Each structure stands twice: as structure tokens, then as C-alpha cells.
Coordinates of C-alpha atoms and ligand atoms in Angstrom, one line a residue:
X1335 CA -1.9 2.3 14.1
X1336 CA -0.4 5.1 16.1
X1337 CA 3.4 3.8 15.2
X1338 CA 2.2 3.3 11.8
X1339 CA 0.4 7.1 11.5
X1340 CA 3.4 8.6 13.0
X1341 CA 6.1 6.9 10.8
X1342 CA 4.0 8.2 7.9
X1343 CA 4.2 11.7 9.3
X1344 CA 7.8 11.9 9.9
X1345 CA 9.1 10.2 6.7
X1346 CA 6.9 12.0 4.5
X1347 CA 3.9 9.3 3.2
X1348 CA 1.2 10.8 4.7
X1349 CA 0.0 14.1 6.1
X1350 CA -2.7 15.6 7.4
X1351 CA -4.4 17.8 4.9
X1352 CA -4.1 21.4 6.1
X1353 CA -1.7 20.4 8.6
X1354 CA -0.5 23.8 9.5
X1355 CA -4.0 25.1 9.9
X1356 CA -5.1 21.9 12.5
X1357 CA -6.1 19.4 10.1
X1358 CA -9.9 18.9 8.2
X1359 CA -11.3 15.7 9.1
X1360 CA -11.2 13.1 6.4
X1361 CA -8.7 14.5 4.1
X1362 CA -5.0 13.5 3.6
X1363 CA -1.9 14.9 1.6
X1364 CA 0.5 12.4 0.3
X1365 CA 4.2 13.4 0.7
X1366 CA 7.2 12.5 -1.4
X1367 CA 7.2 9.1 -0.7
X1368 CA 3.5 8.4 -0.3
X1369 CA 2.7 9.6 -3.8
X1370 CA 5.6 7.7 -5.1
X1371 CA 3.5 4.8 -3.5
X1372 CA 0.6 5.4 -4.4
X1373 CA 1.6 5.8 -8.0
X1374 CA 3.4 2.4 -8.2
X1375 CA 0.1 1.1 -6.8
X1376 CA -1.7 2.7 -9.7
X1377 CA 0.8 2.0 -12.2
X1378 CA 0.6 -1.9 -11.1
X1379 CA -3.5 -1.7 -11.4
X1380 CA -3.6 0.2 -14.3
X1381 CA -0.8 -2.4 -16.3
X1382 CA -2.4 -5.2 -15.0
X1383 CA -6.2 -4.1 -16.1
X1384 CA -5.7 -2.2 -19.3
X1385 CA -1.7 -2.1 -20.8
X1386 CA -1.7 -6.3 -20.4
X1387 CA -5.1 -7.5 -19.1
X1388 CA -5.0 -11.3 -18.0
X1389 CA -6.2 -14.1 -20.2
X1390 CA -9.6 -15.0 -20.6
X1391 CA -11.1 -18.2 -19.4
X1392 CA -11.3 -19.4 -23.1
X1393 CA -7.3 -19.1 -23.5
X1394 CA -7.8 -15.7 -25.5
X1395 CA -6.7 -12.1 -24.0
X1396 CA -9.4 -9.9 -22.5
X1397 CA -10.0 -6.3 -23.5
X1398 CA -9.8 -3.7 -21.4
X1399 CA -10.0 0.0 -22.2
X1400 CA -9.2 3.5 -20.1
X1401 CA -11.2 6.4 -19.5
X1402 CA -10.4 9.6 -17.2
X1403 CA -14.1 11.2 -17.1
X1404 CA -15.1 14.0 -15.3
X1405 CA -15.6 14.4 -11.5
X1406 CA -18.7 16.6 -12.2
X1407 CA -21.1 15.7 -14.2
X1408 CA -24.8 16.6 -15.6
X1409 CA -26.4 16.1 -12.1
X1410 CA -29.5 14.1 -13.5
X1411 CA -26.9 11.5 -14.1
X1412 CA -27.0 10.9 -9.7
X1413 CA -30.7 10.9 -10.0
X1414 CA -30.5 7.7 -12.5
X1415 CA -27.9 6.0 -10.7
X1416 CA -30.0 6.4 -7.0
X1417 CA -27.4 8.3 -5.6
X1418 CA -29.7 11.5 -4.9
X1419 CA -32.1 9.7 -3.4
X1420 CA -30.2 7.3 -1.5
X1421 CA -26.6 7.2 -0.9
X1422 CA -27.1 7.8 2.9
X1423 CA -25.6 7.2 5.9
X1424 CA -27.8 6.8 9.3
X1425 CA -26.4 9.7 11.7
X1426 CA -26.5 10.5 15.1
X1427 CA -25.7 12.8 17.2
X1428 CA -24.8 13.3 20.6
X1429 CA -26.5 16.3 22.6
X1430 CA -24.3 16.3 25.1
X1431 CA -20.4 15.8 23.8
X1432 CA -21.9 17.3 20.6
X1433 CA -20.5 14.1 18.6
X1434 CA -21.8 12.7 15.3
X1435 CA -21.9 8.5 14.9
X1436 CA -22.7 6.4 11.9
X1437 CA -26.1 4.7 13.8
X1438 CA -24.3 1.1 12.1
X1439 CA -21.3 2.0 13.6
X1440 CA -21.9 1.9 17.2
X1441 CA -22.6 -0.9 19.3
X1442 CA -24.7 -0.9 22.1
X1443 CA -24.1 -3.3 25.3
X1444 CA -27.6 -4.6 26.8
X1445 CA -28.4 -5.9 30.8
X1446 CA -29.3 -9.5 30.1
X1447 CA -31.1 -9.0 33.6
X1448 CA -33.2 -5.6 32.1
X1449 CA -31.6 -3.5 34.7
X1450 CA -30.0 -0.7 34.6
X1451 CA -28.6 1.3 31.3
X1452 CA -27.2 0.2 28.3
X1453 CA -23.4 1.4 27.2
X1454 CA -23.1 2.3 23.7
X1455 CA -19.3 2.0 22.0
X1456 CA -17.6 2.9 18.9
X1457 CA -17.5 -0.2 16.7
X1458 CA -13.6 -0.3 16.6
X1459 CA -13.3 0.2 20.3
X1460 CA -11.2 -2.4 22.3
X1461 CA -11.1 -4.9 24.8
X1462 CA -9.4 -3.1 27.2
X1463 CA -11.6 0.4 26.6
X1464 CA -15.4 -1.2 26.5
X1465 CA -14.0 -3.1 30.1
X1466 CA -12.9 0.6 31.6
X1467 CA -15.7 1.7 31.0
X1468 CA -17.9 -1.1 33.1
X1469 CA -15.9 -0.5 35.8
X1470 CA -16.1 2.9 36.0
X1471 CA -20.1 3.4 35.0
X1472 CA -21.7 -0.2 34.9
X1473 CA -21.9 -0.9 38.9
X1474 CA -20.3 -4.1 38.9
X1475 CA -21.7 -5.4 36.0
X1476 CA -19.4 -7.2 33.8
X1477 CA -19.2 -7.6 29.9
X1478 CA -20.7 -11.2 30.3
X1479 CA -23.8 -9.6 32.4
X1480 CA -24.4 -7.5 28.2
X1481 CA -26.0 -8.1 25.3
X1482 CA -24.5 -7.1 22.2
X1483 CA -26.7 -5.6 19.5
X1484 CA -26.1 -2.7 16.9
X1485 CA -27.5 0.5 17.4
X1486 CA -29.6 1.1 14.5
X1487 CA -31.6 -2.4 15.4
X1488 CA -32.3 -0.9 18.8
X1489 CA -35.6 1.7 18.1
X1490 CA -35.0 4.8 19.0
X1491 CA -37.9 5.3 22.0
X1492 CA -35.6 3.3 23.8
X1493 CA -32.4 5.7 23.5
X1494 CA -33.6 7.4 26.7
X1495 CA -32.0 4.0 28.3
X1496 CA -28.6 4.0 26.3
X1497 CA -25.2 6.2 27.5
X1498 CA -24.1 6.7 24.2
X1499 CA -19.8 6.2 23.4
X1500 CA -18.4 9.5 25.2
X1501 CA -20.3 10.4 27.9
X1502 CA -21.7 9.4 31.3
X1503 CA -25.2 10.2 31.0
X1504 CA -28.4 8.1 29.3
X1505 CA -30.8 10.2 27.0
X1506 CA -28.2 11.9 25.1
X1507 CA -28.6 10.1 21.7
X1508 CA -31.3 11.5 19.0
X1509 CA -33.2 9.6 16.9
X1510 CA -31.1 8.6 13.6
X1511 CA -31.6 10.7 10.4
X1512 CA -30.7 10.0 6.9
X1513 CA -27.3 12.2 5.7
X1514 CA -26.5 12.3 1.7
X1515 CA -22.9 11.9 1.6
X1516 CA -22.6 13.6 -2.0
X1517 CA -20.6 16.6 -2.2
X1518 CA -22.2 19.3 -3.8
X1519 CA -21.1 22.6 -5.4
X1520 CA -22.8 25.2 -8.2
X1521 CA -21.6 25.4 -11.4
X1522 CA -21.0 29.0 -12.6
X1523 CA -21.9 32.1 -11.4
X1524 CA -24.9 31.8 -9.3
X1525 CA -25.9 29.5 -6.4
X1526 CA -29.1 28.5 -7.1
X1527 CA -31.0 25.0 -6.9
X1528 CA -30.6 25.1 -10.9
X1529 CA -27.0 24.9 -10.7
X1530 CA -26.4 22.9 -8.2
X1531 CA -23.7 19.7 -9.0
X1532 CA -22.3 16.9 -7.2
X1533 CA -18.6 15.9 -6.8
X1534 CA -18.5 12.2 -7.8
X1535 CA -19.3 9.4 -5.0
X1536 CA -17.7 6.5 -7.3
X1537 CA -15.5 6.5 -10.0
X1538 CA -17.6 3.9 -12.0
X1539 CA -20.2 6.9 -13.0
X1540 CA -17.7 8.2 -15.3
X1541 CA -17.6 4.9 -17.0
X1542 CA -21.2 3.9 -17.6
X1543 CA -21.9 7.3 -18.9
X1544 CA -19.5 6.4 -21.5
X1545 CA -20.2 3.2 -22.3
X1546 CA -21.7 4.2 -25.5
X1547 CA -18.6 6.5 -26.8
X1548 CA -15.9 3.8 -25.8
X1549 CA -18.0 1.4 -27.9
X1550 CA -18.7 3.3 -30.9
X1551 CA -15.2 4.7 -30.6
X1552 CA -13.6 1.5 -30.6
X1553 CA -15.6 -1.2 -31.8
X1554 CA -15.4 -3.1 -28.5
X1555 CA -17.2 -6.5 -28.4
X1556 CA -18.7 -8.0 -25.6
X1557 CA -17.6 -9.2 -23.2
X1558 CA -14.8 -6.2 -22.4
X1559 CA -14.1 -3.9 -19.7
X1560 CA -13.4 -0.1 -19.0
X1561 CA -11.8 1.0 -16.2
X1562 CA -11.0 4.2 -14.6
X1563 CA -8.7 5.5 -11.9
X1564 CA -9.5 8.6 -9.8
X1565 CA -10.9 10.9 -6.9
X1566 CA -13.9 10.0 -5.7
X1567 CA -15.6 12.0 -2.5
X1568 CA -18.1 11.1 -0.4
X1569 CA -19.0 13.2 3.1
X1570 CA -18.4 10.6 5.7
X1571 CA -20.4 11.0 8.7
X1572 CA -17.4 9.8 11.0
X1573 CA -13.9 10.0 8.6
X1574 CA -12.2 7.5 10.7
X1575 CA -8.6 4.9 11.0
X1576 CA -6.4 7.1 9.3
X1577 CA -6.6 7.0 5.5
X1578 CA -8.9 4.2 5.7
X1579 CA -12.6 6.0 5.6
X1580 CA -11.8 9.4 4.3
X1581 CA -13.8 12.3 2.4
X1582 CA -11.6 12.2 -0.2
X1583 CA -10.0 9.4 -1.6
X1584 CA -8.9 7.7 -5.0
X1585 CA -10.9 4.6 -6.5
X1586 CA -9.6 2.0 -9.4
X1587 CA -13.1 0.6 -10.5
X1588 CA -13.4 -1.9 -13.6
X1589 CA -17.0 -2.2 -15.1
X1590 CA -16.9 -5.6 -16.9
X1591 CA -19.6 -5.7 -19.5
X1592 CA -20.9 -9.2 -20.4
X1593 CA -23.7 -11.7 -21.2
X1594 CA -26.3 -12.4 -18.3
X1595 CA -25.6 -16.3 -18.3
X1596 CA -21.6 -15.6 -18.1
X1597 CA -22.1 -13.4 -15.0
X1598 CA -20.8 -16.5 -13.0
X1599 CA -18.0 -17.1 -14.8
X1600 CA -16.8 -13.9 -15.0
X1601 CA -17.6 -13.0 -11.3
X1602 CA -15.1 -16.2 -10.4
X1603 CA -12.4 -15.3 -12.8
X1604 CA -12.6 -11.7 -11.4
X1605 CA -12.5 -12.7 -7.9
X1606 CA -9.5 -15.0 -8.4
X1607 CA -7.6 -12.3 -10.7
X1608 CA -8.2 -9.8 -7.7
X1609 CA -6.9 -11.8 -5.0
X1610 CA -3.6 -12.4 -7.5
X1611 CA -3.2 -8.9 -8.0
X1612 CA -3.2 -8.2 -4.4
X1613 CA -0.7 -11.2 -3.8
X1614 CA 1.6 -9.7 -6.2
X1615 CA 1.8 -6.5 -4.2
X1616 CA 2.5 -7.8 -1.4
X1617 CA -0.3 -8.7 0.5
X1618 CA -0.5 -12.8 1.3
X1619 CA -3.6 -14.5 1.2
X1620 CA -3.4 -15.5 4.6
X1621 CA -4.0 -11.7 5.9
X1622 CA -7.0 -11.8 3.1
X1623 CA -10.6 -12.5 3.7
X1624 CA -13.4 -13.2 1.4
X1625 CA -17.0 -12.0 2.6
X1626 CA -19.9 -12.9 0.8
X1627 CA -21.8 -9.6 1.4
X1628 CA -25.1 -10.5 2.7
X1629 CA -28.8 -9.4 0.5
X1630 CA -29.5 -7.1 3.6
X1631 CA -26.3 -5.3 3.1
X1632 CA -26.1 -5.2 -0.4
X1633 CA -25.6 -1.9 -2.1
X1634 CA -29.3 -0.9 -4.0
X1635 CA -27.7 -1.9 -7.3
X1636 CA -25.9 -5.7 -6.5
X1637 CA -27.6 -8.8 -6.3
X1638 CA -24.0 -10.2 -5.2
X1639 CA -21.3 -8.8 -3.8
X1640 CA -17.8 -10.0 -2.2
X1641 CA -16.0 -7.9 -0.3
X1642 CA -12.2 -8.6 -0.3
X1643 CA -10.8 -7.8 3.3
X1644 CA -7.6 -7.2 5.1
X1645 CA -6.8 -7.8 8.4
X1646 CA -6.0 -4.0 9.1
X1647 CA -4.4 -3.5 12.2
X1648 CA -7.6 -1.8 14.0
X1649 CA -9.6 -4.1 12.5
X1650 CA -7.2 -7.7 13.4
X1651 CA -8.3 -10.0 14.2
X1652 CA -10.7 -9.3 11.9
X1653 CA -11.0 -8.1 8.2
X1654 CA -12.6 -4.5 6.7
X1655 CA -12.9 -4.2 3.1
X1656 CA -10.3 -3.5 0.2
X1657 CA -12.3 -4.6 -2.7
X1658 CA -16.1 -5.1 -3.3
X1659 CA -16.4 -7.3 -6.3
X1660 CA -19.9 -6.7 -7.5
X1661 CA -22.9 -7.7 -9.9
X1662 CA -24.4 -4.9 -10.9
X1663 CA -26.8 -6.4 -13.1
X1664 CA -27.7 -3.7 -15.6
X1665 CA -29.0 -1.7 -13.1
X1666 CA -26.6 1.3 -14.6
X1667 CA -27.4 1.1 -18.4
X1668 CA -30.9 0.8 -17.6
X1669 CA -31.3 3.9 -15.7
X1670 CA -28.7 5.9 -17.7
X1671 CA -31.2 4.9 -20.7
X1672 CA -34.2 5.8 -18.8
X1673 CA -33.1 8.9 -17.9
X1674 CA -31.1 10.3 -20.7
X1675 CA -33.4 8.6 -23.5
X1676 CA -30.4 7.6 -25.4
X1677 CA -30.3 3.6 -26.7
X1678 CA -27.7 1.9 -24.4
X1679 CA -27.9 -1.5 -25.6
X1680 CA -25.5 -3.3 -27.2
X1681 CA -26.2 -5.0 -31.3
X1682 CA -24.6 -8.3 -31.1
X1683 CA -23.9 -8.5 -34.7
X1684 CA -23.5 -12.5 -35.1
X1685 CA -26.6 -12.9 -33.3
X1686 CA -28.7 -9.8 -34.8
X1687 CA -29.9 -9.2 -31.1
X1688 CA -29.6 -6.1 -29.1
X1689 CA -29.4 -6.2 -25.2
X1690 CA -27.9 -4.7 -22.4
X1691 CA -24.9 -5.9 -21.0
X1692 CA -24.9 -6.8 -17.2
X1693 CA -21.8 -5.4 -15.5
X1694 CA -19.0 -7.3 -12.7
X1695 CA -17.4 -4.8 -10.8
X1696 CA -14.2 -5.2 -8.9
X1697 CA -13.9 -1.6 -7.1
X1698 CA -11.2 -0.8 -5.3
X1699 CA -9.6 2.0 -2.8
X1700 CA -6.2 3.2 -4.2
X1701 CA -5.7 5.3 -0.7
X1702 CA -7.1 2.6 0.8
X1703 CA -4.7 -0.1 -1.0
X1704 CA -1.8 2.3 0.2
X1705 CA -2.8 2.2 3.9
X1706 CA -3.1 -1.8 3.5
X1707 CA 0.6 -1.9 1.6
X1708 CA 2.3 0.0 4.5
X1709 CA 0.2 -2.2 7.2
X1710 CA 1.5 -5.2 6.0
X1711 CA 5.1 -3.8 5.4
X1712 CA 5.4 -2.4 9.0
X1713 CA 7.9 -4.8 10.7
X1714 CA 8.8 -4.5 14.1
X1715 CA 12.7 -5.6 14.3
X1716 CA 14.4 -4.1 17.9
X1717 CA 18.1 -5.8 16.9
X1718 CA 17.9 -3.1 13.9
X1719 CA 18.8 1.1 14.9
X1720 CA 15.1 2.2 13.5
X1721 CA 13.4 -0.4 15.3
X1722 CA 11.5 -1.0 12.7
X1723 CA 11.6 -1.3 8.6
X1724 CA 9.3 -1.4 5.8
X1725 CA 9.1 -5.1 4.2
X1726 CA 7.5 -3.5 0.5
X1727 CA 8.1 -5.6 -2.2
X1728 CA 11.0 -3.8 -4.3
X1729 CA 8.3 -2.9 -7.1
X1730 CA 6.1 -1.0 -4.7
X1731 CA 9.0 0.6 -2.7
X1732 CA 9.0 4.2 -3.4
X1733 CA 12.9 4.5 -3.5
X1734 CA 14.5 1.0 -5.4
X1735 CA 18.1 2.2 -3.8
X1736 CA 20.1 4.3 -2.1
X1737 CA 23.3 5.2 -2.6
X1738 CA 25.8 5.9 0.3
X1739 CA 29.5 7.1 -0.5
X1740 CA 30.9 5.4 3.2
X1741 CA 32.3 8.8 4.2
X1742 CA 31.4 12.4 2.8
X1743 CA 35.6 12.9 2.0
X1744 CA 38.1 11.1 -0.2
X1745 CA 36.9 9.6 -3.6
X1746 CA 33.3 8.0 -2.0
X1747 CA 31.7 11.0 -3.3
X1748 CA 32.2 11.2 -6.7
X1749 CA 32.1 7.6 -7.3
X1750 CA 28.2 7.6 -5.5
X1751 CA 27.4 10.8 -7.4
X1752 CA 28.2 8.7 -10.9
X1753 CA 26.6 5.8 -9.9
X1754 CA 23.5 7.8 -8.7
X1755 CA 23.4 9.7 -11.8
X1756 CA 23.5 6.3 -13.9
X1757 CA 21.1 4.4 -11.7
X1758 CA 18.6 7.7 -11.6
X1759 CA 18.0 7.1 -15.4
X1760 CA 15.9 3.9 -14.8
X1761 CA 14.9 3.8 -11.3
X1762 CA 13.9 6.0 -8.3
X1763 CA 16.8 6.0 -6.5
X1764 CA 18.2 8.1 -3.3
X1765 CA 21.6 9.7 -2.9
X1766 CA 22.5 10.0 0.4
X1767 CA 25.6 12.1 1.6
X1768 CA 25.6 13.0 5.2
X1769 CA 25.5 11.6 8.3
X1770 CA 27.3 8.2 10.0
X1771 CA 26.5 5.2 7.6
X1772 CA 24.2 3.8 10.5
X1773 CA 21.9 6.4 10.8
X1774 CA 21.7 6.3 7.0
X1775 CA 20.7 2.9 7.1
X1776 CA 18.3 3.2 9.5
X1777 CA 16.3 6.2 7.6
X1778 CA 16.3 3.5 4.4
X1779 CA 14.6 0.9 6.7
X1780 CA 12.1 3.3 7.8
X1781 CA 11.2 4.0 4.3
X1782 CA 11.5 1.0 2.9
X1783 CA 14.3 0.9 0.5
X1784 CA 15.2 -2.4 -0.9
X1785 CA 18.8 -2.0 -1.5
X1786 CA 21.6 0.2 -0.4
X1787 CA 24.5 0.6 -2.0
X1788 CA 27.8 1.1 -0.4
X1789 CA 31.0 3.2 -1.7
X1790 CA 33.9 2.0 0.6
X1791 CA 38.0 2.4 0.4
X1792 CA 38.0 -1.3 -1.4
X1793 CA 35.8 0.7 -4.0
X1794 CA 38.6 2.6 -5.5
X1795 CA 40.4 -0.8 -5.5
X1796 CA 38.3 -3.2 -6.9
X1797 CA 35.6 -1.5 -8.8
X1798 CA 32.7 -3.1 -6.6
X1799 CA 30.2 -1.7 -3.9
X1800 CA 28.7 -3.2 -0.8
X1801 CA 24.9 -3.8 -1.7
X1802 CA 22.7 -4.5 1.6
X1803 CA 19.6 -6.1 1.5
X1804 CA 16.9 -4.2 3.7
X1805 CA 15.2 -7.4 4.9
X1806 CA 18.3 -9.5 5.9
X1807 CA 20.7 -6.6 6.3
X1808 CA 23.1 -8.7 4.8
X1809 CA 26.0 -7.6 2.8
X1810 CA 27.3 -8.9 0.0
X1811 CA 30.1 -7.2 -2.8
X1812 CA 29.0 -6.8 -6.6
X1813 CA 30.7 -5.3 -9.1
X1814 CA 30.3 -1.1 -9.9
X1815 CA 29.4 -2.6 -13.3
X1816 CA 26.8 -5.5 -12.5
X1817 CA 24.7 -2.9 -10.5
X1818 CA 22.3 -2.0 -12.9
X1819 CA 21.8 -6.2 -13.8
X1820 CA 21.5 -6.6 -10.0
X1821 CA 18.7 -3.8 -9.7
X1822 CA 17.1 -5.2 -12.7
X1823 CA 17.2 -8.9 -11.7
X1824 CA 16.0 -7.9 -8.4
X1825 CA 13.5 -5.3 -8.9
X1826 CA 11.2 -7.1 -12.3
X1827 CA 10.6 -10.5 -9.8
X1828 CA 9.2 -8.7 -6.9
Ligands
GAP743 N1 -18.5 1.7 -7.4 C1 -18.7 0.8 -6.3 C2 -18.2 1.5 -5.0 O1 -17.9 2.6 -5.0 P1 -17.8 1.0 -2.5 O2 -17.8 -0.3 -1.8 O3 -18.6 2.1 -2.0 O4 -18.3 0.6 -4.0 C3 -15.4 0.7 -3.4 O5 -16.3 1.5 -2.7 C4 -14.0 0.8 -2.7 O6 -13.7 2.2 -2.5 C5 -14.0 0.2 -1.3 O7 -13.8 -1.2 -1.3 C6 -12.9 1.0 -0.6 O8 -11.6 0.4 -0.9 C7 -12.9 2.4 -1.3 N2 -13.6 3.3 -0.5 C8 -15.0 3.5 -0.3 N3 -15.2 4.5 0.5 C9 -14.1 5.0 0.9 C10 -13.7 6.0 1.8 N4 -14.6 6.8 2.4 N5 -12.3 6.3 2.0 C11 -11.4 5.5 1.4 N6 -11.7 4.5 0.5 C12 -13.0 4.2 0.3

């Protein structure tokens, strides 16, 4: 991860938010190329889900329609969705480093034999750290000599036993407390409990306090879908791995509205469009894992839940979550009724029935989605000047090509600054002047450029460039006038 963070930094993906200032913890700036990333990400989601939804199981294509709601909203609408009361974190802090943990997030290391003190760790801590550690504090006792067991099963009289994850002294842990991770703020001028809002902890809100308008608006039939794409921020007791858990972060959420005894069906056809949607970015199904959430970790709202995973290189070789495909029941509309007393049920006009629809839900993290594109296209390659390059598939790359007149004199020049200006019409593209045609190269790798594109002396001669493929870094010659079919052919199959 520490390659990967840095390579983000230098080459302009991702920053620290308030870098000059030191930093805030859990928020990120996306440079050039990161947003460029992150906007083919969206781009892809958004096509896929609402522009050209897939085809239903009966042959016929879905409907799918786009909202862009508000990120505050009346606040009663987070006491009807639970999130006032409950969208909490157990917290705890450290007395003595003056740390804060998630209480589900540490691990605590038990004497089998009952002597001695326990050694509490940070969940993603390795190997190599939690043995250290013995050996420095455990007195010859080994990892084999522990027990494993979370620290929010442990109760808390017994913390006065447990050296909690950076210090070298027992006692030091307090009891854990509940900690609302809404975001809150006042809306206008004064700062009173009457005016108190919430920035939004999901994007799906948005959508079920909608549900009626998109309906009426557009005489949608059940089954169909709205989706949404946006911020979403949530106060994260320990922001941690990079972009991964932040406090502010983009969501693409899809709130599938359908009969109760197609819930099945549609929960298969959405978990198998998911996992093709992530394929076709880029990320195989082998580095993919499919958790069936279990009912004691189920969020208050799902009586199912599948969390789609990626072997993340802090997590490998396990899986954290990308997706959570979810039944939400109609948990939402219920309480949106209940607590707005406005009808929310759907008149099935064939059937002269009213109901409420229960709602799938594949969620996903866009920032998170962007962290898991570059994981997977960070490829270590030592025979290559950058070391390394970035394997995105050509539609995700943020540049498609770069062009490189050979040498900064002579007729190179003009010829790259015509085809740049031809190419830039239609695609991202970089034009790239200075420096030897090595380093140049190497800079493209880094960033992940598909194609390069050479001007050379045989250029002048015989009309055609050297195009190098970033993967391969093989050359081959095409013609100055096939380069827009070769960026096309190239660029729609991948
Ligand atoms: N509406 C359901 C919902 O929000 P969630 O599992 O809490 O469910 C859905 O979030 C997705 O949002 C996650 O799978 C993850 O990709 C992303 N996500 C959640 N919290 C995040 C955070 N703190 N930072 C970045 N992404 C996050």
C-alpha cells in the first residue's frame, strides 16, 4: 500500500486533503488523473444502470431512472430511516497514547494458560508486527501460547488485564461507548437544537424520499430501479487504508423496487450483474469474494446481505468489502410513510392492489471502486525504467494516449501537435514534448496510459507512427491515418 499511496501522490490521483496544512484524517483530494478515474468509473456505473440497463430475466429491458437529491435533508427523515438512533460505531479510547479504536476492530490475544496479560492489536496488523510485539512484551510466550477473540466480545471489567495496540501498559482501555457517525451542521442563522441537520450517511436516502415523485413523474411500473451517485459522509471513528474507510467518500447506490415473492430472483440477477460489472472494469473474479453477511451483522434494515469483496492489498489474503448487495425489505417506505404521513405504496393497476414495494440494493463505494481499480492495476515490472506500470483497462485509463514527437527539433513537433489536436477531439489524450523518449515512457507507465504514440524521422517519410502498447511495450508501425480506427478498435473492447 505504501508504493501504491505514494505513486498516487507523485502522479497526481490522490492527495491528502489539506495537504499543505498536514492533512485531516479521512478526507482525500483527487488530482488530475484521479478524477479522470473516478469519473470513467462513474460514467461506466451510471451507463450500465440507467443510459442502457441490462436485460431482465424475462428477456425484456429493465428500467432504471436517475436522481441527484440533496445531501441535507428535513432531519426527521434520519429519525425514520434509524440513523439518529443508531448508526453507531463502538469506540474506545486509549488513556494513555490518547488513541481512539473501533471496539470491532481490535483484536485481542488471550494466555490459553490464564497468565499473564492479554495484547490487543489493530485488526489489519501483520504477521511480522503482532510477533514483535511478543517478543518484546509477552515473556516468552508465543502467538500459539493466545487466544484470539475480538475486543467487543471481551466485557469490559476485564480491560484492566488487556495492553491495548500502542502501548506497554494493561488498564489503559475504557469501557466502549456508542459514537453517531452522522455529520451534523445548522441550517441558517442560528445554532440551535431546532436547526440542527445531518450531512447524508448513504446516498440511498435521497432516493426513497423520492420514490413517490419519480413514480408519479414518470409512470414507472414495478419492478424498476432509481439510482443515485454522490457524497456521502459518515464520521469514522478510525478513517483508515488510504481511501478505503474515509469521512467523506462517493456512493453509487441502486434501490430496486419489486414484488415480495421476486425478491430472490432479483437479488440473484443483481448479484450476478454486479460481479459482471466489476469484471468489465478490470477486476477478475478470481481477486473477488462473495460473503454472505451473517444475521448478527446485518445492518438494522436487511434481512440478507452479500458483501462483494476484494482482495485489497492490506486486506490479501483476505477480502474487505466493495459492494453490499442488500434486501431491505420495505423497511424504508414504511418508515418514510410512518413518519411523513404521506401514502407510499404503490397501485398495481392490473391487479387493483396497493402495496409497498420491497427494495434490493446493490451499494457501492465509487472512492472505494477507485482504490480497488488502481490495486489491481499496480504491476510490479523491474526490466521496465518505472519499475512499475499501471495494467487499467484502456476504458478506465485516465489518459487513452500520449503522443511523443521522438525529439523536441525538426518536423516531430508539429506533426505530434496535429495529431494531438485531432486525437484530443474524441479522447483524453496527452501531448508530451520534453525530455529523452525513455523517461517519457516511463511517466506513461506510471499512469497508466494504454498507448503511446511515436513521431520518428520515418514519420515524415511514410506517413505512420510508432504506437507502443503499455502492457507488452511492444512496438509496432500504423499509419498517421489509421490512428483514430486503431484508438477506437482498441479503446470500445476494453
Ligand atoms: N445504503 C447502504 C450502505 O450505505 P454500506 O455498506 O454502509 O451500505 C455501501 O456502504 C458501500 O459504500 C460500501 O460497500 C463501501 O464501498 C462504501 N463505503 C461505506 N463506508 C465507506 C467509507 N467510510 N469510506 C469509503 N467508502 C465507504
Amino acid at each position: 500500500m505504501k508504493d501504491i499511496v505514494s505513486l498516487c501522490k507523485r502522479r497526481g490521483f490522490i492527495f491528502a486533503a489539506s495537504d499543505i496544512y498536514g492533512g485531516l484524517n479521512g478526507f482525500w483530494d483527487y488530482g488530475p488523473l484521479g478524477v479522470e478515474l473516478k469519473n470513467n468509473l462513474r460514467d461506466r456505473w451510471w451507463k450500465d444502470m440507467v443510459i442502457t440497463p441490462p436485460i431482465g430475466p424475462d428477456g425484456s429491458p429493465i428500467e432504471i431512472l436517475g436522481v441527484d437529491s440533496a445531501i441535507i435533508q428535513n432531519p426527521r427523515c434520519w429519525e425514520a430511516s434509524g440513523h439518529v438512533g443508531g448508526f453507531c460505531d463502538p469506540m474506545v479510547d486509549c488513556r494513555e497514547s490518547k488513541k481512539r479504536y473501533r471496539a470491532d476492530h481490535v483484536f485481542v490475544l488471550v494466555p490459553k494458560d490464564g497468565e499473564g496479560f492479554s495484547f490487543a492489536f489493530d485488526k489489519d496488523d501483520e504477521d511480522d508486527v503482532i510477533e514483535k510485539r511478543l517478543q518484546k512484551l509477552a515473556k516468552g510466550k508465543k502467538v500459539e501460547d493466545f487466544e484470539r477473540t475480538m475486543l467487543d466480545q471481551i466485557d469490559p471489567a476485564e480491560f484492566g488485564e488487556i495492553i491495548g495496540p500502542d502501548v506497554k501498559n494493561p488498564g489503559t482501555l475504557t469501557e466502549p461507548r456508542q459514537f453517531n457517525m452522522m455529520f451534523h451542521t445548522f441550517v441558517g442563522a442560528t445554532a440551535g437544537d431546532e436547526n440542527k441537520a445531518y450531512l447524508r450517511p448513504e446516498t440511498c436516502a435521497g432516493i426513497f424520499l423520492n420514490y413517490k415523485n419519480v413514480l408519479d413523474s414518470n409512470r414507472a411500473k414495478v419492478p424498476f430501479g432509481i439510482a443515485q451517485v454522490g457524497k456521502a459522509f459518515r464520521n469514522e471513528v478510525t478513517p483508515r487504508n488510504f481511501v478505503f474507510r474515509s469521512r467523506e467518500f462517493e456512493q453509487m447506490e441502486l434501490e430496486w423496487f419489486c414484488e415480495e415473492d421476486e425478491v430472490p430472483m432479483w437479488f440473484d440477477f443483481w448479484l450476478e450483474e454486479r460481479t459482471r460489472f466489476w469484471e468489465s472494469v478490470g477486476i477478475p473474479k478470481s481477486e473477488l469474494h462473495f460473503l454472505n453477511v451473517p444475521k448478527e451483522d446485518l445492518a438494522h434494515y436487511s434481512s440478507r446481505t452479500i458483501d462483494v469483496e476484494y482482495r485489497f492489498p492490506f486486506s490479501a489474503p483476505d477480502f474487505d468489502e466493495l459492494e453490499g448487495i442488500a434486501h431491505r425489505g420495505c423497511f424504508d417506505l414504511t418508515q418514510h410513510q410512518e413518519f411523513s404521513g404521506t401514502k407510499l405504496e404503490y397501485f398495481d393497476q392490473a391487479n387493483n392492489r396497493r402495496f409497498l414495494p420491497h427494495v434490493i440494493e446493490p451499494s457501492t463505494g465509487l472512492t472505494r471502486g477507485v482504490l480497488a481499480l488502481i490495486c489491481q492495476a499496480y504491476t510490479v515490472d523491474e526490466s521496465r525504467p518505472s519499475g512499475v506500470y499501471l495494467d487499467f483497462k484502456p476504458s478506465m485509463a485516465p489518459k487513452k494516449a500520449a503522443i511523443l514527437p521522438l525529439t523536441a527539433k525538426e518536423d516531430h513537433v508539429p506533426t505530434a501537435q496535429k495529431l494531438y489536436m485531432d486525437l484530443r477531439e474524441d479522447y483524453n489524450v496527452d501531448l508530451d514534448i520534453k525530455q529523452n523518449i525513455g523517461k517519457r515512457y516511463a511517466r506513461q507507465d506510471e499512469i497508466g496510459t494504454p498507448f503511446c504514440f511515436t513521431i520518428d524521422n520515418e514519420t515524415s517519410k511514410d506517413q505512420s507512427v510508432t504506437v507502443r502498447h503499455r502492457n507488452t511495450m511492444e512496438q509496432e508501425r500504423v499509419s498517421l491515418d489509421n490512428v483514430k480506427a486503431f484508438m477506437k478498435e482498441h479503446i470500445s473492447k476494453a
